Amino acid sequence: MRICVLPGDGIGPEIVAEAVRVLRALGLSLEFAEAPVGGAAYRALGHPLPESTLELARQSDAILFGAVGDFNLDTLPRELRPEQAILGLRKAFNLFANFRPALVYPELVHASTLKPEVVAGLDILIIRELTGDIYFGQPRGIRTLENGVREGFDTMRYSEPEIERVAHVAFQAARKRNKRLCSVDKANVLDTMQLWREVVIAVGKEYPDVELSHMYVDNAAMQLLKNPKQFDVIVTGNMFGDILSDEASMLTGSIGLLPSASLNEKNFGLYEPIHGSAPDIAGKGIANPLATILSAAMLLRFSGGLNAAAEQIETAVKRVLAQGYRTGDIAEPGLRTVGTREMGDAVLAAL
Ligand code: IPM
Ligand code: MG
């Protein structure tokens, strides 16, 4: 496989370096090529997603992505801000299906701010639509009205095919798990979401073995804290999925542990931790590389069909947690707090 490595900003380069070390250690025939993205690319080449970076990605089988975001660049026009790189990649490769699993490892039950009995054994999968919705809907902008008052506006929109394809992905994922799918919408208020619900119900007819339920997003936000284990697979739109997946990550104790996969119809994918660039700890060597290492496992599984190698990585991560290695974000008294590199070393040793 040819893997396009895009470390990005903040802690991105540190955590991606560990994931690449882990991938190299597997003895597979993998080729790596690296390019700048986000704020780093803006500084080097004047654009957060330069054509040369896009071209490298096009020549690859998968993208391993770190993080983008740099508050020093927040005053740039929107199209030059670091975040445009990830949005641009999602759009350029049609990565409409975003898998965000949230798994509670037994050793980390106490790392969550929720009661252990609420989160112990949690294993849910959020499937977020990633290329539509208010994130990309036109028109959008900030305009000045006739009375001189400024107004900001964005447009939520979903076409039927956009809903259908992500619904199929979600039903198929549920089929491989506990066969329960909860579609999260806001059909009581928004027309876009009424269509969402209708289309999901229609697609569901093809999956009679999967139990389909529906929940309004405000209730879903509440139920995720009240009784998260009621869920198996959740499917939702781009913006609701952005919010609910951060919430779900906190059930597991640390956003530093959650990987993600963003796939198109051909299983080409971008793999990234769900956390951001964490500028406050960048360059200190203390960031948790496990979410990125687990994203590399997803890369092997989804884009490479290399299930055994993916499991090897996942087993190694479980083992280092069982051995008591912890980065600062999940540190516990009495256990061994390590930095980014040492955590990578521990995973390599476990492998
Ligand atoms: C995410 C992030 C991105 C998003 C940002 C960085 C554009 O929050 O991947 O969840 O909003 O989708
Ligand atoms: Mg987000």
PDB file of N, CA, C and O in Angstrom, residues 120-159:
ATOM      1  N   ALA A 120     -18.835   1.287  31.768  1.00  0.00           N
ATOM      2  CA  ALA A 120     -18.090   0.025  31.675  1.00  0.00           C
ATOM      3  C   ALA A 120     -18.646  -0.834  30.536  1.00  0.00           C
ATOM      4  O   ALA A 120     -19.854  -1.035  30.430  1.00  0.00           O
ATOM      5  N   GLY A 121     -17.767  -1.293  29.689  1.00  0.00           N
ATOM      6  CA  GLY A 121     -18.185  -2.186  28.601  1.00  0.00           C
ATOM      7  C   GLY A 121     -18.780  -1.466  27.397  1.00  0.00           C
ATOM      8  O   GLY A 121     -19.213  -2.108  26.438  1.00  0.00           O
ATOM      9  N   LEU A 122     -18.778  -0.150  27.420  1.00  0.00           N
ATOM     10  CA  LEU A 122     -19.379   0.604  26.312  1.00  0.00           C
ATOM     11  C   LEU A 122     -18.670   0.318  24.985  1.00  0.00           C
ATOM     12  O   LEU A 122     -17.450   0.279  24.922  1.00  0.00           O
ATOM     13  N   ASP A 123     -19.445   0.115  23.946  1.00  0.00           N
ATOM     14  CA  ASP A 123     -18.896  -0.119  22.613  1.00  0.00           C
ATOM     15  C   ASP A 123     -19.925   0.380  21.604  1.00  0.00           C
ATOM     16  O   ASP A 123     -20.850  -0.332  21.233  1.00  0.00           O
ATOM     17  N   ILE A 124     -19.799   1.644  21.215  1.00  0.00           N
ATOM     18  CA  ILE A 124     -20.750   2.196  20.253  1.00  0.00           C
ATOM     19  C   ILE A 124     -20.000   2.704  19.019  1.00  0.00           C
ATOM     20  O   ILE A 124     -18.792   2.936  19.070  1.00  0.00           O
ATOM     21  N   LEU A 125     -20.726   2.842  17.951  1.00  0.00           N
ATOM     22  CA  LEU A 125     -20.136   3.332  16.710  1.00  0.00           C
ATOM     23  C   LEU A 125     -21.008   4.461  16.178  1.00  0.00           C
ATOM     24  O   LEU A 125     -22.196   4.256  15.917  1.00  0.00           O
ATOM     25  N   ILE A 126     -20.412   5.635  16.040  1.00  0.00           N
ATOM     26  CA  ILE A 126     -21.140   6.744  15.430  1.00  0.00           C
ATOM     27  C   ILE A 126     -20.729   6.828  13.964  1.00  0.00           C
ATOM     28  O   ILE A 126     -19.534   6.862  13.648  1.00  0.00           O
ATOM     29  N   ILE A 127     -21.716   6.817  13.097  1.00  0.00           N
ATOM     30  CA  ILE A 127     -21.442   7.032  11.678  1.00  0.00           C
ATOM     31  C   ILE A 127     -21.997   8.400  11.313  1.00  0.00           C
ATOM     32  O   ILE A 127     -23.199   8.649  11.368  1.00  0.00           O
ATOM     33  N   ARG A 128     -21.069   9.274  11.007  1.00  0.00           N
ATOM     34  CA  ARG A 128     -21.392  10.677  10.726  1.00  0.00           C
ATOM     35  C   ARG A 128     -21.291  10.923   9.227  1.00  0.00           C
ATOM     36  O   ARG A 128     -20.251  10.624   8.629  1.00  0.00           O
ATOM     37  N   GLU A 129     -22.330  11.483   8.640  1.00  0.00           N
ATOM     38  CA  GLU A 129     -22.237  11.896   7.230  1.00  0.00           C
ATOM     39  C   GLU A 129     -21.245  13.056   7.185  1.00  0.00           C
ATOM     40  O   GLU A 129     -21.244  13.902   8.061  1.00  0.00           O
ATOM     41  N   LEU A 130     -20.376  13.082   6.176  1.00  0.00           N
ATOM     42  CA  LEU A 130     -19.232  13.993   6.290  1.00  0.00           C
ATOM     43  C   LEU A 130     -19.057  14.981   5.134  1.00  0.00           C
ATOM     44  O   LEU A 130     -18.160  15.815   5.178  1.00  0.00           O
ATOM     45  N   THR A 131     -19.885  14.895   4.113  1.00  0.00           N
ATOM     46  CA  THR A 131     -19.638  15.816   2.993  1.00  0.00           C
ATOM     47  C   THR A 131     -20.855  16.665   2.641  1.00  0.00           C
ATOM     48  O   THR A 131     -20.876  17.317   1.589  1.00  0.00           O
ATOM     49  N   GLY A 132     -21.878  16.638   3.485  1.00  0.00           N
ATOM     50  CA  GLY A 132     -23.053  17.443   3.191  1.00  0.00           C
ATOM     51  C   GLY A 132     -23.445  18.310   4.376  1.00  0.00           C
ATOM     52  O   GLY A 132     -22.609  18.712   5.172  1.00  0.00           O
ATOM     53  N   ASP A 133     -24.756  18.617   4.440  1.00  0.00           N
ATOM     54  CA  ASP A 133     -25.298  19.335   5.595  1.00  0.00           C
ATOM     55  C   ASP A 133     -24.877  20.812   5.595  1.00  0.00           C
ATOM     56  O   ASP A 133     -24.384  21.349   4.607  1.00  0.00           O
ATOM     57  N   ILE A 134     -25.032  21.443   6.705  1.00  0.00           N
ATOM     58  CA  ILE A 134     -24.747  22.867   6.853  1.00  0.00           C
ATOM     59  C   ILE A 134     -23.251  23.175   6.699  1.00  0.00           C
ATOM     60  O   ILE A 134     -22.857  24.309   6.480  1.00  0.00           O
ATOM     61  N   TYR A 135     -22.412  22.135   6.765  1.00  0.00           N
ATOM     62  CA  TYR A 135     -20.974  22.333   6.572  1.00  0.00           C
ATOM     63  C   TYR A 135     -20.660  22.796   5.151  1.00  0.00           C
ATOM     64  O   TYR A 135     -19.693  23.510   4.924  1.00  0.00           O
ATOM     65  N   PHE A 136     -21.415  22.282   4.200  1.00  0.00           N
ATOM     66  CA  PHE A 136     -21.095  22.572   2.797  1.00  0.00           C
ATOM     67  C   PHE A 136     -22.242  23.254   2.046  1.00  0.00           C
ATOM     68  O   PHE A 136     -22.087  23.634   0.904  1.00  0.00           O
ATOM     69  N   GLY A 137     -23.406  23.356   2.693  1.00  0.00           N
ATOM     70  CA  GLY A 137     -24.578  23.887   2.005  1.00  0.00           C
ATOM     71  C   GLY A 137     -24.411  25.335   1.568  1.00  0.00           C
ATOM     72  O   GLY A 137     -23.883  26.164   2.299  1.00  0.00           O
ATOM     73  N   GLN A 138     -24.876  25.633   0.367  1.00  0.00           N
ATOM     74  CA  GLN A 138     -24.885  27.009  -0.143  1.00  0.00           C
ATOM     75  C   GLN A 138     -26.339  27.465  -0.201  1.00  0.00           C
ATOM     76  O   GLN A 138     -27.224  26.639  -0.395  1.00  0.00           O
ATOM     77  N   PRO A 139     -26.682  28.720  -0.071  1.00  0.00           N
ATOM     78  CA  PRO A 139     -25.739  29.819   0.159  1.00  0.00           C
ATOM     79  C   PRO A 139     -25.322  29.937   1.626  1.00  0.00           C
ATOM     80  O   PRO A 139     -25.980  29.422   2.515  1.00  0.00           O
ATOM     81  N   ARG A 140     -24.231  30.622   1.817  1.00  0.00           N
ATOM     82  CA  ARG A 140     -23.754  30.929   3.153  1.00  0.00           C
ATOM     83  C   ARG A 140     -23.008  32.252   3.093  1.00  0.00           C
ATOM     84  O   ARG A 140     -22.549  32.672   2.034  1.00  0.00           O
ATOM     85  N   GLY A 141     -22.890  32.882   4.218  1.00  0.00           N
ATOM     86  CA  GLY A 141     -22.122  34.119   4.202  1.00  0.00           C
ATOM     87  C   GLY A 141     -22.503  35.050   5.335  1.00  0.00           C
ATOM     88  O   GLY A 141     -23.277  34.703   6.233  1.00  0.00           O
ATOM     89  N   ILE A 142     -21.929  36.223   5.284  1.00  0.00           N
ATOM     90  CA  ILE A 142     -22.279  37.299   6.214  1.00  0.00           C
ATOM     91  C   ILE A 142     -22.621  38.496   5.338  1.00  0.00           C
ATOM     92  O   ILE A 142     -21.836  38.873   4.476  1.00  0.00           O
ATOM     93  N   ARG A 143     -23.828  39.009   5.502  1.00  0.00           N
ATOM     94  CA  ARG A 143     -24.235  40.110   4.617  1.00  0.00           C
ATOM     95  C   ARG A 143     -24.780  41.267   5.462  1.00  0.00           C
ATOM     96  O   ARG A 143     -25.158  41.066   6.620  1.00  0.00           O
ATOM     97  N   THR A 144     -24.829  42.429   4.850  1.00  0.00           N
ATOM     98  CA  THR A 144     -25.394  43.586   5.530  1.00  0.00           C
ATOM     99  C   THR A 144     -26.768  43.869   4.948  1.00  0.00           C
ATOM    100  O   THR A 144     -26.929  44.003   3.728  1.00  0.00           O
ATOM    101  N   LEU A 145     -27.765  43.896   5.801  1.00  0.00           N
ATOM    102  CA  LEU A 145     -29.136  44.116   5.345  1.00  0.00           C
ATOM    103  C   LEU A 145     -29.362  45.598   5.051  1.00  0.00           C
ATOM    104  O   LEU A 145     -28.527  46.445   5.387  1.00  0.00           O
ATOM    105  N   GLU A 146     -30.519  45.902   4.448  1.00  0.00           N
ATOM    106  CA  GLU A 146     -30.811  47.285   4.075  1.00  0.00           C
ATOM    107  C   GLU A 146     -30.775  48.236   5.258  1.00  0.00           C
ATOM    108  O   GLU A 146     -30.386  49.394   5.134  1.00  0.00           O
ATOM    109  N   ASN A 147     -31.178  47.728   6.425  1.00  0.00           N
ATOM    110  CA  ASN A 147     -31.173  48.590   7.616  1.00  0.00           C
ATOM    111  C   ASN A 147     -29.789  48.693   8.256  1.00  0.00           C
ATOM    112  O   ASN A 147     -29.641  49.215   9.357  1.00  0.00           O
ATOM    113  N   GLY A 148     -28.770  48.137   7.574  1.00  0.00           N
ATOM    114  CA  GLY A 148     -27.402  48.258   8.081  1.00  0.00           C
ATOM    115  C   GLY A 148     -27.014  47.176   9.078  1.00  0.00           C
ATOM    116  O   GLY A 148     -25.874  47.130   9.538  1.00  0.00           O
ATOM    117  N   VAL A 149     -27.975  46.298   9.408  1.00  0.00           N
ATOM    118  CA  VAL A 149     -27.683  45.224  10.363  1.00  0.00           C
ATOM    119  C   VAL A 149     -26.985  44.077   9.643  1.00  0.00           C
ATOM    120  O   VAL A 149     -27.388  43.690   8.547  1.00  0.00           O
ATOM    121  N   ARG A 150     -25.911  43.547  10.244  1.00  0.00           N
ATOM    122  CA  ARG A 150     -25.231  42.408   9.620  1.00  0.00           C
ATOM    123  C   ARG A 150     -25.925  41.108  10.011  1.00  0.00           C
ATOM    124  O   ARG A 150     -26.434  40.968  11.114  1.00  0.00           O
ATOM    125  N   GLU A 151     -25.913  40.156   9.098  1.00  0.00           N
ATOM    126  CA  GLU A 151     -26.586  38.879   9.316  1.00  0.00           C
ATOM    127  C   GLU A 151     -25.694  37.753   8.803  1.00  0.00           C
ATOM    128  O   GLU A 151     -25.153  37.842   7.706  1.00  0.00           O
ATOM    129  N   GLY A 152     -25.546  36.711   9.609  1.00  0.00           N
ATOM    130  CA  GLY A 152     -24.806  35.529   9.161  1.00  0.00           C
ATOM    131  C   GLY A 152     -25.790  34.441   8.789  1.00  0.00           C
ATOM    132  O   GLY A 152     -26.844  34.311   9.404  1.00  0.00           O
ATOM    133  N   PHE A 153     -25.479  33.666   7.761  1.00  0.00           N
ATOM    134  CA  PHE A 153     -26.397  32.595   7.369  1.00  0.00           C
ATOM    135  C   PHE A 153     -25.644  31.422   6.754  1.00  0.00           C
ATOM    136  O   PHE A 153     -24.624  31.591   6.102  1.00  0.00           O
ATOM    137  N   ASP A 154     -26.132  30.232   7.052  1.00  0.00           N
ATOM    138  CA  ASP A 154     -25.625  28.982   6.490  1.00  0.00           C
ATOM    139  C   ASP A 154     -26.839  28.164   6.097  1.00  0.00           C
ATOM    140  O   ASP A 154     -27.929  28.405   6.608  1.00  0.00           O
ATOM    141  N   THR A 155     -26.636  27.181   5.240  1.00  0.00           N
ATOM    142  CA  THR A 155     -27.784  26.424   4.754  1.00  0.00           C
ATOM    143  C   THR A 155     -27.641  24.937   5.047  1.00  0.00           C
ATOM    144  O   THR A 155     -26.673  24.316   4.605  1.00  0.00           O
ATOM    145  N   MET A 156     -28.606  24.391   5.781  1.00  0.00           N
ATOM    146  CA  MET A 156     -28.627  22.943   5.981  1.00  0.00           C
ATOM    147  C   MET A 156     -29.336  22.309   4.806  1.00  0.00           C
ATOM    148  O   MET A 156     -30.468  22.676   4.494  1.00  0.00           O
ATOM    149  N   ARG A 157     -28.668  21.402   4.117  1.00  0.00           N
ATOM    150  CA  ARG A 157     -29.357  20.689   3.047  1.00  0.00           C
ATOM    151  C   ARG A 157     -28.792  19.293   2.859  1.00  0.00           C
ATOM    152  O   ARG A 157     -27.604  19.060   3.033  1.00  0.00           O
ATOM    153  N   TYR A 158     -29.673  18.375   2.525  1.00  0.00           N
ATOM    154  CA  TYR A 158     -29.306  17.002   2.179  1.00  0.00           C
ATOM    155  C   TYR A 158     -30.144  16.545   1.009  1.00  0.00           C
ATOM    156  O   TYR A 158     -31.363  16.709   1.027  1.00  0.00           O
ATOM    157  N   SER A 159     -29.498  15.958   0.022  1.00  0.00           N
ATOM    158  CA  SER A 159     -30.269  15.368  -1.076  1.00  0.00           C
ATOM    159  C   SER A 159     -30.566  13.913  -0.716  1.00  0.00           C
ATOM    160  O   SER A 159     -29.875  13.306   0.105  1.00  0.00           O
TER     161      SER A 159
END
